[in-house]
Amino acid sequence: MLVQDTPRIAWGLTGSGHFLRESLEIIETLPNVDLFVTKAAVEVLGMYGIPLKSLREKIRVFQDHTASSVPVGFLYSGHYHTLIVGPATSNTVAKCVAGISDTLVTNLYAQAGKCRIPSIIFACDCEPTVLTEAPGETVTLYPRPVDLDNTERLKHFPYTHVVESIDTLKAAVTHRLSCLSASSS
């Protein structure tokens, strides 16, 4: 079992390339962060030319290899003070809203809520028109009404803060860390 003194951030990556590089840049600036990647995230990282091995050289990475998402158990022992999921696909957001926890990241979200651990979710589909990086090009996407509705619904879940841009993600992470710092003083 994982042994440590300082609670950490659990950061979940799903199968989205939307601000993926920028999200990874934020991760690299944070102390005490572990990365949890779904199978889809591993595929997308490869599509964007980001080898998982290069991430493993910088931070601890947990991959989705078990049916029961064994690494989720670390939430029960106080190893993590915050869960961040970003970027979060419309699929991941929909599963979180519906209470489906069949990937490492959706299971983390469900268990974080049950443990009352705050979550910050960077939803990809939050505007009627989204410009995003695809491998080798920028594309315009038009999220479906169901995708936009799920993002709105997730905003009302306990212990969940949904952000809709890379700037609000940075601000939410900074705010969370400052709250933790103030409470430990």
Short mmCIF file of N, CA and C in Angstrom, two decimals:
data_model
loop_
_atom_site.label_atom_id
_atom_site.label_comp_id
_atom_site.label_asym_id
_atom_site.label_seq_id
_atom_site.Cartn_x
_atom_site.Cartn_y
_atom_site.Cartn_z
N MET A 1 0.84 -1.19 0.00
CA MET A 1 0.00 0.00 0.00
C MET A 1 0.88 1.24 0.00
N LEU A 2 0.38 2.29 -0.58
CA LEU A 2 1.08 3.57 -0.68
C LEU A 2 1.23 4.20 0.69
N VAL A 3 2.44 4.59 1.07
CA VAL A 3 2.69 5.22 2.35
C VAL A 3 3.28 6.60 2.11
N GLN A 4 2.70 7.60 2.78
CA GLN A 4 3.19 8.97 2.63
C GLN A 4 2.70 9.80 3.80
N ASP A 5 3.35 10.93 4.03
CA ASP A 5 2.98 11.81 5.12
C ASP A 5 2.04 12.92 4.68
N THR A 6 2.26 13.48 3.51
CA THR A 6 1.51 14.63 3.04
C THR A 6 0.41 14.21 2.08
N PRO A 7 -0.87 14.56 2.39
CA PRO A 7 -1.93 14.26 1.42
C PRO A 7 -1.63 14.94 0.08
N ARG A 8 -2.09 14.32 -0.98
CA ARG A 8 -1.73 14.73 -2.33
C ARG A 8 -2.97 15.07 -3.15
N ILE A 9 -2.72 15.53 -4.35
CA ILE A 9 -3.76 15.73 -5.35
C ILE A 9 -3.81 14.48 -6.21
N ALA A 10 -5.01 13.97 -6.45
CA ALA A 10 -5.22 12.90 -7.43
C ALA A 10 -5.75 13.60 -8.68
N TRP A 11 -5.03 13.47 -9.79
CA TRP A 11 -5.44 14.13 -11.04
C TRP A 11 -5.80 13.05 -12.06
N GLY A 12 -7.01 13.06 -12.53
CA GLY A 12 -7.47 12.08 -13.50
C GLY A 12 -7.47 12.62 -14.91
N LEU A 13 -6.91 11.83 -15.82
CA LEU A 13 -6.94 12.15 -17.25
C LEU A 13 -7.87 11.18 -17.95
N THR A 14 -8.74 11.73 -18.81
CA THR A 14 -9.64 10.91 -19.60
C THR A 14 -9.23 11.01 -21.07
N GLY A 15 -10.07 10.58 -21.97
CA GLY A 15 -9.69 10.51 -23.38
C GLY A 15 -9.90 11.78 -24.17
N SER A 16 -9.54 12.91 -23.62
CA SER A 16 -9.73 14.18 -24.32
C SER A 16 -8.40 14.87 -24.61
N GLY A 17 -8.32 15.48 -25.77
CA GLY A 17 -7.16 16.28 -26.11
C GLY A 17 -7.38 17.76 -25.88
N HIS A 18 -8.60 18.14 -25.48
CA HIS A 18 -8.98 19.54 -25.27
C HIS A 18 -8.17 20.14 -24.13
N PHE A 19 -7.24 21.01 -24.45
CA PHE A 19 -6.33 21.63 -23.48
C PHE A 19 -5.55 20.59 -22.69
N LEU A 20 -5.24 19.48 -23.34
CA LEU A 20 -4.46 18.42 -22.70
C LEU A 20 -3.06 18.90 -22.35
N ARG A 21 -2.39 19.52 -23.31
CA ARG A 21 -1.01 19.99 -23.05
C ARG A 21 -0.99 21.01 -21.92
N GLU A 22 -1.95 21.91 -21.93
CA GLU A 22 -2.02 22.95 -20.90
C GLU A 22 -2.32 22.34 -19.53
N SER A 23 -3.16 21.33 -19.51
CA SER A 23 -3.45 20.64 -18.25
C SER A 23 -2.20 19.96 -17.71
N LEU A 24 -1.45 19.33 -18.60
CA LEU A 24 -0.20 18.69 -18.17
C LEU A 24 0.81 19.72 -17.66
N GLU A 25 0.81 20.91 -18.26
CA GLU A 25 1.69 21.97 -17.78
C GLU A 25 1.33 22.37 -16.35
N ILE A 26 0.04 22.45 -16.05
CA ILE A 26 -0.39 22.75 -14.68
C ILE A 26 0.07 21.64 -13.73
N ILE A 27 -0.15 20.41 -14.13
CA ILE A 27 0.23 19.27 -13.30
C ILE A 27 1.71 19.34 -12.94
N GLU A 28 2.53 19.68 -13.91
CA GLU A 28 3.98 19.72 -13.67
C GLU A 28 4.40 20.80 -12.70
N THR A 29 3.55 21.80 -12.45
CA THR A 29 3.88 22.87 -11.51
C THR A 29 3.46 22.55 -10.09
N LEU A 30 2.68 21.49 -9.92
CA LEU A 30 2.10 21.21 -8.61
C LEU A 30 2.97 20.29 -7.78
N PRO A 31 3.03 20.56 -6.48
CA PRO A 31 3.70 19.61 -5.59
C PRO A 31 2.73 18.50 -5.22
N ASN A 32 3.22 17.34 -4.96
CA ASN A 32 2.41 16.26 -4.39
C ASN A 32 1.17 15.92 -5.23
N VAL A 33 1.40 15.57 -6.49
CA VAL A 33 0.30 15.19 -7.37
C VAL A 33 0.59 13.81 -7.97
N ASP A 34 -0.46 13.00 -8.06
CA ASP A 34 -0.38 11.71 -8.73
C ASP A 34 -1.35 11.74 -9.90
N LEU A 35 -0.97 11.10 -10.99
CA LEU A 35 -1.78 11.09 -12.21
C LEU A 35 -2.46 9.73 -12.35
N PHE A 36 -3.76 9.76 -12.59
CA PHE A 36 -4.56 8.55 -12.81
C PHE A 36 -5.06 8.60 -14.25
N VAL A 37 -4.69 7.64 -15.06
CA VAL A 37 -5.03 7.68 -16.48
C VAL A 37 -5.92 6.51 -16.87
N THR A 38 -6.96 6.82 -17.62
CA THR A 38 -7.83 5.78 -18.15
C THR A 38 -7.17 5.16 -19.38
N LYS A 39 -7.74 4.07 -19.84
CA LYS A 39 -7.24 3.47 -21.09
C LYS A 39 -7.37 4.44 -22.24
N ALA A 40 -8.47 5.19 -22.28
CA ALA A 40 -8.66 6.18 -23.34
C ALA A 40 -7.61 7.30 -23.24
N ALA A 41 -7.26 7.69 -22.03
CA ALA A 41 -6.24 8.73 -21.85
C ALA A 41 -4.90 8.28 -22.41
N VAL A 42 -4.54 7.02 -22.16
CA VAL A 42 -3.28 6.49 -22.69
C VAL A 42 -3.28 6.57 -24.22
N GLU A 43 -4.40 6.20 -24.83
CA GLU A 43 -4.50 6.28 -26.29
C GLU A 43 -4.35 7.72 -26.79
N VAL A 44 -5.04 8.64 -26.14
CA VAL A 44 -5.01 10.04 -26.57
C VAL A 44 -3.63 10.65 -26.35
N LEU A 45 -3.00 10.34 -25.24
CA LEU A 45 -1.63 10.85 -25.02
C LEU A 45 -0.74 10.44 -26.18
N GLY A 46 -0.84 9.19 -26.62
CA GLY A 46 -0.05 8.72 -27.75
C GLY A 46 -0.38 9.46 -29.04
N MET A 47 -1.67 9.74 -29.26
CA MET A 47 -2.07 10.47 -30.46
C MET A 47 -1.49 11.88 -30.49
N TYR A 48 -1.27 12.46 -29.31
CA TYR A 48 -0.73 13.81 -29.21
C TYR A 48 0.79 13.80 -29.04
N GLY A 49 1.39 12.64 -29.20
CA GLY A 49 2.85 12.55 -29.13
C GLY A 49 3.41 12.73 -27.73
N ILE A 50 2.64 12.38 -26.73
CA ILE A 50 3.08 12.52 -25.33
C ILE A 50 3.23 11.11 -24.76
N PRO A 51 4.45 10.61 -24.72
CA PRO A 51 4.65 9.24 -24.21
C PRO A 51 4.35 9.16 -22.71
N LEU A 52 3.61 8.14 -22.32
CA LEU A 52 3.31 7.92 -20.91
C LEU A 52 4.61 7.79 -20.11
N LYS A 53 5.61 7.21 -20.75
CA LYS A 53 6.91 7.04 -20.08
C LYS A 53 7.49 8.39 -19.65
N SER A 54 7.32 9.42 -20.48
CA SER A 54 7.86 10.75 -20.13
C SER A 54 7.13 11.33 -18.92
N LEU A 55 5.84 11.04 -18.78
CA LEU A 55 5.11 11.50 -17.60
C LEU A 55 5.56 10.74 -16.36
N ARG A 56 5.78 9.44 -16.52
CA ARG A 56 6.23 8.61 -15.39
C ARG A 56 7.59 9.07 -14.85
N GLU A 57 8.40 9.69 -15.69
CA GLU A 57 9.71 10.17 -15.25
C GLU A 57 9.57 11.39 -14.34
N LYS A 58 8.41 12.08 -14.40
CA LYS A 58 8.21 13.31 -13.64
C LYS A 58 7.31 13.12 -12.42
N ILE A 59 6.28 12.27 -12.57
CA ILE A 59 5.30 12.09 -11.50
C ILE A 59 4.86 10.63 -11.41
N ARG A 60 4.22 10.31 -10.31
CA ARG A 60 3.69 8.96 -10.13
C ARG A 60 2.41 8.83 -10.97
N VAL A 61 2.33 7.75 -11.76
CA VAL A 61 1.20 7.52 -12.66
C VAL A 61 0.56 6.18 -12.33
N PHE A 62 -0.77 6.21 -12.20
CA PHE A 62 -1.55 4.99 -12.01
C PHE A 62 -2.37 4.78 -13.27
N GLN A 63 -2.30 3.56 -13.80
CA GLN A 63 -3.01 3.21 -15.03
C GLN A 63 -4.19 2.31 -14.70
N ASP A 64 -5.18 2.33 -15.55
CA ASP A 64 -6.40 1.55 -15.37
C ASP A 64 -6.16 0.11 -15.83
N HIS A 65 -5.69 -0.76 -14.92
CA HIS A 65 -5.40 -2.16 -15.27
C HIS A 65 -6.29 -3.16 -14.56
N THR A 66 -7.13 -2.70 -13.63
CA THR A 66 -7.92 -3.64 -12.83
C THR A 66 -9.41 -3.41 -13.05
N ALA A 67 -10.18 -4.44 -12.90
CA ALA A 67 -11.63 -4.33 -13.06
C ALA A 67 -12.26 -3.52 -11.93
N SER A 68 -11.65 -3.55 -10.75
CA SER A 68 -12.23 -2.86 -9.60
C SER A 68 -11.54 -1.54 -9.27
N SER A 69 -10.66 -1.07 -10.12
CA SER A 69 -9.97 0.22 -9.90
C SER A 69 -9.29 0.26 -8.54
N VAL A 70 -8.41 -0.68 -8.30
CA VAL A 70 -7.73 -0.82 -7.01
C VAL A 70 -7.13 0.49 -6.49
N PRO A 71 -6.49 1.34 -7.32
CA PRO A 71 -5.90 2.56 -6.77
C PRO A 71 -6.89 3.51 -6.10
N VAL A 72 -8.18 3.34 -6.35
CA VAL A 72 -9.19 4.18 -5.73
C VAL A 72 -9.15 4.04 -4.21
N GLY A 73 -8.70 2.91 -3.73
CA GLY A 73 -8.62 2.67 -2.30
C GLY A 73 -7.75 3.68 -1.56
N PHE A 74 -6.85 4.34 -2.26
CA PHE A 74 -6.01 5.34 -1.61
C PHE A 74 -6.84 6.52 -1.09
N LEU A 75 -8.01 6.77 -1.68
CA LEU A 75 -8.88 7.85 -1.21
C LEU A 75 -9.36 7.59 0.21
N TYR A 76 -9.54 6.33 0.57
CA TYR A 76 -10.10 5.97 1.87
C TYR A 76 -9.13 6.21 3.02
N SER A 77 -7.87 6.32 2.71
CA SER A 77 -6.84 6.40 3.76
C SER A 77 -6.26 7.79 3.94
N GLY A 78 -6.88 8.80 3.34
CA GLY A 78 -6.39 10.16 3.51
C GLY A 78 -5.17 10.50 2.66
N HIS A 79 -4.89 9.70 1.64
CA HIS A 79 -3.74 9.98 0.78
C HIS A 79 -3.98 11.18 -0.12
N TYR A 80 -5.25 11.52 -0.37
CA TYR A 80 -5.57 12.62 -1.29
C TYR A 80 -6.54 13.60 -0.64
N HIS A 81 -6.26 14.88 -0.82
CA HIS A 81 -7.13 15.93 -0.29
C HIS A 81 -8.03 16.50 -1.39
N THR A 82 -7.70 16.24 -2.65
CA THR A 82 -8.44 16.82 -3.77
C THR A 82 -8.35 15.88 -4.96
N LEU A 83 -9.46 15.79 -5.70
CA LEU A 83 -9.45 15.13 -7.00
C LEU A 83 -9.66 16.19 -8.07
N ILE A 84 -8.82 16.14 -9.09
CA ILE A 84 -9.00 17.00 -10.26
C ILE A 84 -9.14 16.09 -11.46
N VAL A 85 -10.14 16.33 -12.29
CA VAL A 85 -10.31 15.60 -13.53
C VAL A 85 -10.27 16.62 -14.64
N GLY A 86 -9.26 16.52 -15.46
CA GLY A 86 -9.17 17.50 -16.53
C GLY A 86 -8.07 17.18 -17.51
N PRO A 87 -8.40 17.27 -18.76
CA PRO A 87 -9.73 17.56 -19.29
C PRO A 87 -10.66 16.35 -19.14
N ALA A 88 -11.95 16.63 -18.94
CA ALA A 88 -12.96 15.58 -18.78
C ALA A 88 -13.84 15.53 -20.03
N THR A 89 -13.89 14.39 -20.65
CA THR A 89 -14.71 14.20 -21.85
C THR A 89 -16.19 14.30 -21.50
N SER A 90 -17.01 14.49 -22.52
CA SER A 90 -18.47 14.48 -22.31
C SER A 90 -18.90 13.11 -21.80
N ASN A 91 -18.23 12.05 -22.21
CA ASN A 91 -18.53 10.71 -21.74
C ASN A 91 -18.28 10.60 -20.23
N THR A 92 -17.15 11.10 -19.78
CA THR A 92 -16.83 11.06 -18.35
C THR A 92 -17.82 11.89 -17.56
N VAL A 93 -18.13 13.09 -18.04
CA VAL A 93 -19.10 13.95 -17.34
C VAL A 93 -20.45 13.25 -17.26
N ALA A 94 -20.90 12.66 -18.36
CA ALA A 94 -22.19 11.97 -18.37
C ALA A 94 -22.20 10.82 -17.37
N LYS A 95 -21.11 10.06 -17.32
CA LYS A 95 -21.03 8.95 -16.36
C LYS A 95 -21.06 9.47 -14.93
N CYS A 96 -20.36 10.56 -14.65
CA CYS A 96 -20.37 11.13 -13.30
C CYS A 96 -21.78 11.57 -12.92
N VAL A 97 -22.49 12.20 -13.85
CA VAL A 97 -23.85 12.65 -13.59
C VAL A 97 -24.78 11.46 -13.35
N ALA A 98 -24.60 10.39 -14.12
CA ALA A 98 -25.47 9.22 -14.01
C ALA A 98 -25.05 8.26 -12.89
N GLY A 99 -23.93 8.54 -12.24
CA GLY A 99 -23.47 7.66 -11.17
C GLY A 99 -22.79 6.40 -11.67
N ILE A 100 -22.32 6.42 -12.89
CA ILE A 100 -21.63 5.26 -13.46
C ILE A 100 -20.14 5.40 -13.17
N SER A 101 -19.57 4.37 -12.59
CA SER A 101 -18.14 4.43 -12.24
C SER A 101 -17.45 3.19 -12.78
N ASP A 102 -17.28 3.16 -14.09
CA ASP A 102 -16.71 1.98 -14.74
C ASP A 102 -15.33 2.20 -15.35
N THR A 103 -14.71 3.35 -15.04
CA THR A 103 -13.31 3.57 -15.41
C THR A 103 -12.57 4.01 -14.15
N LEU A 104 -11.29 4.05 -14.22
CA LEU A 104 -10.51 4.49 -13.06
C LEU A 104 -10.93 5.89 -12.63
N VAL A 105 -11.09 6.80 -13.58
CA VAL A 105 -11.40 8.19 -13.24
C VAL A 105 -12.84 8.35 -12.75
N THR A 106 -13.81 7.70 -13.39
CA THR A 106 -15.19 7.84 -12.89
C THR A 106 -15.34 7.16 -11.53
N ASN A 107 -14.59 6.11 -11.29
CA ASN A 107 -14.59 5.47 -9.98
C ASN A 107 -13.95 6.39 -8.93
N LEU A 108 -12.87 7.05 -9.30
CA LEU A 108 -12.26 8.04 -8.39
C LEU A 108 -13.27 9.11 -8.01
N TYR A 109 -13.99 9.62 -9.02
CA TYR A 109 -14.96 10.68 -8.75
C TYR A 109 -16.05 10.19 -7.79
N ALA A 110 -16.59 9.01 -8.06
CA ALA A 110 -17.64 8.47 -7.20
C ALA A 110 -17.14 8.30 -5.77
N GLN A 111 -15.97 7.73 -5.62
CA GLN A 111 -15.45 7.47 -4.28
C GLN A 111 -15.01 8.75 -3.58
N ALA A 112 -14.50 9.73 -4.34
CA ALA A 112 -14.15 11.02 -3.73
C ALA A 112 -15.41 11.65 -3.14
N GLY A 113 -16.51 11.59 -3.87
CA GLY A 113 -17.76 12.14 -3.34
C GLY A 113 -18.21 11.41 -2.08
N LYS A 114 -18.08 10.10 -2.07
CA LYS A 114 -18.48 9.31 -0.91
C LYS A 114 -17.58 9.59 0.29
N CYS A 115 -16.35 10.00 0.02
CA CYS A 115 -15.40 10.33 1.08
C CYS A 115 -15.39 11.82 1.41
N ARG A 116 -16.24 12.59 0.72
CA ARG A 116 -16.32 14.05 0.89
C ARG A 116 -15.00 14.73 0.59
N ILE A 117 -14.34 14.24 -0.44
CA ILE A 117 -13.12 14.86 -0.93
C ILE A 117 -13.50 15.77 -2.09
N PRO A 118 -13.16 17.05 -2.01
CA PRO A 118 -13.54 17.98 -3.08
C PRO A 118 -12.95 17.57 -4.44
N SER A 119 -13.77 17.76 -5.48
CA SER A 119 -13.35 17.48 -6.85
C SER A 119 -13.48 18.74 -7.69
N ILE A 120 -12.50 18.93 -8.56
CA ILE A 120 -12.53 19.99 -9.56
C ILE A 120 -12.58 19.28 -10.91
N ILE A 121 -13.61 19.55 -11.69
CA ILE A 121 -13.79 18.89 -12.98
C ILE A 121 -13.69 19.93 -14.09
N PHE A 122 -12.73 19.76 -15.00
CA PHE A 122 -12.57 20.64 -16.16
C PHE A 122 -13.32 19.99 -17.32
N ALA A 123 -14.57 20.43 -17.51
CA ALA A 123 -15.43 19.85 -18.54
C ALA A 123 -15.09 20.42 -19.91
N CYS A 124 -14.98 19.54 -20.88
CA CYS A 124 -14.65 19.96 -22.26
C CYS A 124 -15.83 20.59 -22.98
N ASP A 125 -17.01 20.04 -22.75
CA ASP A 125 -18.19 20.48 -23.49
C ASP A 125 -19.05 21.38 -22.62
N CYS A 126 -18.78 22.68 -22.71
CA CYS A 126 -19.47 23.63 -21.85
C CYS A 126 -20.01 24.85 -22.60
N GLU A 127 -19.76 24.91 -23.88
CA GLU A 127 -20.24 26.02 -24.71
C GLU A 127 -20.80 25.44 -26.00
N PRO A 128 -21.73 26.17 -26.64
CA PRO A 128 -22.32 25.66 -27.89
C PRO A 128 -21.31 25.45 -29.02
N THR A 129 -20.21 26.20 -28.99
CA THR A 129 -19.15 26.05 -29.99
C THR A 129 -17.82 25.99 -29.25
N VAL A 130 -17.01 24.98 -29.58
CA VAL A 130 -15.73 24.80 -28.90
C VAL A 130 -14.63 24.66 -29.95
N LEU A 131 -13.60 25.49 -29.84
CA LEU A 131 -12.39 25.32 -30.65
C LEU A 131 -11.43 24.47 -29.84
N THR A 132 -10.91 23.42 -30.45
CA THR A 132 -10.04 22.52 -29.70
C THR A 132 -8.93 21.97 -30.59
N GLU A 133 -7.86 21.56 -29.94
CA GLU A 133 -6.75 20.95 -30.66
C GLU A 133 -7.04 19.48 -30.89
N ALA A 134 -6.98 19.09 -32.12
CA ALA A 134 -6.99 17.67 -32.49
C ALA A 134 -5.57 17.35 -32.95
N PRO A 135 -5.22 16.09 -33.04
CA PRO A 135 -3.86 15.79 -33.49
C PRO A 135 -3.56 16.45 -34.85
N GLY A 136 -2.67 17.42 -34.82
CA GLY A 136 -2.22 18.06 -36.05
C GLY A 136 -3.06 19.21 -36.55
N GLU A 137 -4.17 19.55 -35.87
CA GLU A 137 -5.00 20.65 -36.36
C GLU A 137 -5.93 21.16 -35.26
N THR A 138 -6.48 22.34 -35.49
CA THR A 138 -7.51 22.88 -34.61
C THR A 138 -8.85 22.63 -35.28
N VAL A 139 -9.82 22.18 -34.49
CA VAL A 139 -11.14 21.88 -35.05
C VAL A 139 -12.22 22.61 -34.25
N THR A 140 -13.35 22.83 -34.90
CA THR A 140 -14.52 23.41 -34.25
C THR A 140 -15.50 22.29 -33.97
N LEU A 141 -15.94 22.20 -32.72
CA LEU A 141 -16.91 21.20 -32.30
C LEU A 141 -18.17 21.89 -31.81
N TYR A 142 -19.28 21.20 -31.94
CA TYR A 142 -20.57 21.71 -31.51
C TYR A 142 -21.19 20.72 -30.54
N PRO A 143 -20.88 20.87 -29.24
CA PRO A 143 -21.42 19.93 -28.26
C PRO A 143 -22.94 19.82 -28.36
N ARG A 144 -23.39 18.59 -28.16
CA ARG A 144 -24.82 18.32 -28.22
C ARG A 144 -25.52 18.91 -26.99
N PRO A 145 -26.81 19.18 -27.10
CA PRO A 145 -27.53 19.68 -25.91
C PRO A 145 -27.38 18.78 -24.69
N VAL A 146 -27.36 17.46 -24.88
CA VAL A 146 -27.20 16.55 -23.75
C VAL A 146 -25.83 16.75 -23.08
N ASP A 147 -24.80 17.05 -23.86
CA ASP A 147 -23.48 17.27 -23.29
C ASP A 147 -23.46 18.55 -22.44
N LEU A 148 -24.06 19.60 -22.98
CA LEU A 148 -24.13 20.87 -22.24
C LEU A 148 -24.97 20.72 -20.98
N ASP A 149 -26.07 19.98 -21.09
CA ASP A 149 -26.95 19.75 -19.95
C ASP A 149 -26.23 18.97 -18.85
N ASN A 150 -25.47 17.95 -19.23
CA ASN A 150 -24.73 17.18 -18.23
C ASN A 150 -23.70 18.02 -17.51
N THR A 151 -23.02 18.90 -18.23
CA THR A 151 -22.06 19.80 -17.58
C THR A 151 -22.78 20.67 -16.55
N GLU A 152 -23.93 21.20 -16.93
CA GLU A 152 -24.71 22.03 -16.00
C GLU A 152 -25.18 21.22 -14.80
N ARG A 153 -25.61 20.01 -15.02
CA ARG A 153 -26.09 19.16 -13.92
C ARG A 153 -24.98 18.83 -12.94
N LEU A 154 -23.78 18.57 -13.48
CA LEU A 154 -22.66 18.22 -12.61
C LEU A 154 -22.29 19.36 -11.66
N LYS A 155 -22.56 20.58 -12.08
CA LYS A 155 -22.26 21.75 -11.24
C LYS A 155 -23.02 21.73 -9.91
N HIS A 156 -24.09 20.97 -9.84
CA HIS A 156 -24.92 20.94 -8.64
C HIS A 156 -24.61 19.77 -7.72
N PHE A 157 -23.59 18.98 -8.06
CA PHE A 157 -23.22 17.84 -7.22
C PHE A 157 -22.39 18.32 -6.03
N PRO A 158 -22.61 17.69 -4.86
CA PRO A 158 -21.83 18.06 -3.68
C PRO A 158 -20.34 17.79 -3.89
N TYR A 159 -19.54 18.63 -3.28
CA TYR A 159 -18.08 18.49 -3.30
C TYR A 159 -17.51 18.55 -4.72
N THR A 160 -18.24 19.19 -5.64
CA THR A 160 -17.82 19.25 -7.04
C THR A 160 -17.80 20.69 -7.51
N HIS A 161 -16.68 21.09 -8.07
CA HIS A 161 -16.54 22.41 -8.68
C HIS A 161 -16.21 22.19 -10.16
N VAL A 162 -17.12 22.56 -11.04
CA VAL A 162 -16.92 22.40 -12.48
C VAL A 162 -16.32 23.69 -13.03
N VAL A 163 -15.23 23.55 -13.79
CA VAL A 163 -14.62 24.70 -14.45
C VAL A 163 -14.71 24.49 -15.96
N GLU A 164 -14.69 25.62 -16.69
CA GLU A 164 -14.97 25.54 -18.12
C GLU A 164 -13.87 26.10 -19.02
N SER A 165 -12.74 26.45 -18.43
CA SER A 165 -11.63 26.93 -19.24
C SER A 165 -10.33 26.61 -18.53
N ILE A 166 -9.25 26.70 -19.26
CA ILE A 166 -7.94 26.42 -18.66
C ILE A 166 -7.61 27.47 -17.60
N ASP A 167 -8.04 28.72 -17.83
CA ASP A 167 -7.79 29.77 -16.85
C ASP A 167 -8.57 29.54 -15.56
N THR A 168 -9.84 29.11 -15.68
CA THR A 168 -10.60 28.85 -14.46
C THR A 168 -10.11 27.58 -13.77
N LEU A 169 -9.54 26.65 -14.53
CA LEU A 169 -8.92 25.48 -13.91
C LEU A 169 -7.73 25.91 -13.07
N LYS A 170 -6.86 26.73 -13.64
CA LYS A 170 -5.70 27.23 -12.88
C LYS A 170 -6.15 27.95 -11.61
N ALA A 171 -7.16 28.82 -11.76
CA ALA A 171 -7.65 29.58 -10.61
C ALA A 171 -8.24 28.67 -9.54
N ALA A 172 -8.99 27.66 -9.96
CA ALA A 172 -9.60 26.74 -9.00
C ALA A 172 -8.55 25.93 -8.25
N VAL A 173 -7.53 25.50 -8.96
CA VAL A 173 -6.44 24.74 -8.31
C VAL A 173 -5.70 25.64 -7.33
N THR A 174 -5.39 26.84 -7.75
CA THR A 174 -4.69 27.80 -6.87
C THR A 174 -5.53 28.09 -5.63
N HIS A 175 -6.83 28.30 -5.83
CA HIS A 175 -7.73 28.58 -4.70
C HIS A 175 -7.78 27.39 -3.74
N ARG A 176 -7.90 26.20 -4.28
CA ARG A 176 -7.97 25.00 -3.43
C ARG A 176 -6.70 24.86 -2.59
N LEU A 177 -5.55 25.05 -3.23
CA LEU A 177 -4.29 24.93 -2.50
C LEU A 177 -4.14 26.01 -1.45
N SER A 178 -4.62 27.22 -1.75
CA SER A 178 -4.53 28.30 -0.76
C SER A 178 -5.46 28.02 0.42
N CYS A 179 -6.64 27.44 0.17
CA CYS A 179 -7.54 27.06 1.25
C CYS A 179 -6.91 26.00 2.15
N LEU A 180 -6.26 25.03 1.53
CA LEU A 180 -5.60 23.98 2.30
C LEU A 180 -4.46 24.55 3.13
N SER A 181 -3.71 25.48 2.52
CA SER A 181 -2.59 26.10 3.21
C SER A 181 -3.09 26.92 4.40
N ALA A 182 -4.17 27.65 4.21
CA ALA A 182 -4.73 28.47 5.30
C ALA A 182 -5.27 27.60 6.43
N SER A 183 -5.88 26.47 6.09
CA SER A 183 -6.46 25.61 7.12
C SER A 183 -5.39 24.86 7.92
N SER A 184 -4.20 24.71 7.33
CA SER A 184 -3.14 24.00 8.05
C SER A 184 -2.28 24.96 8.87
N SER A 185 -2.54 26.25 8.74
CA SER A 185 -1.76 27.25 9.50
C SER A 185 -2.28 27.41 10.91
#
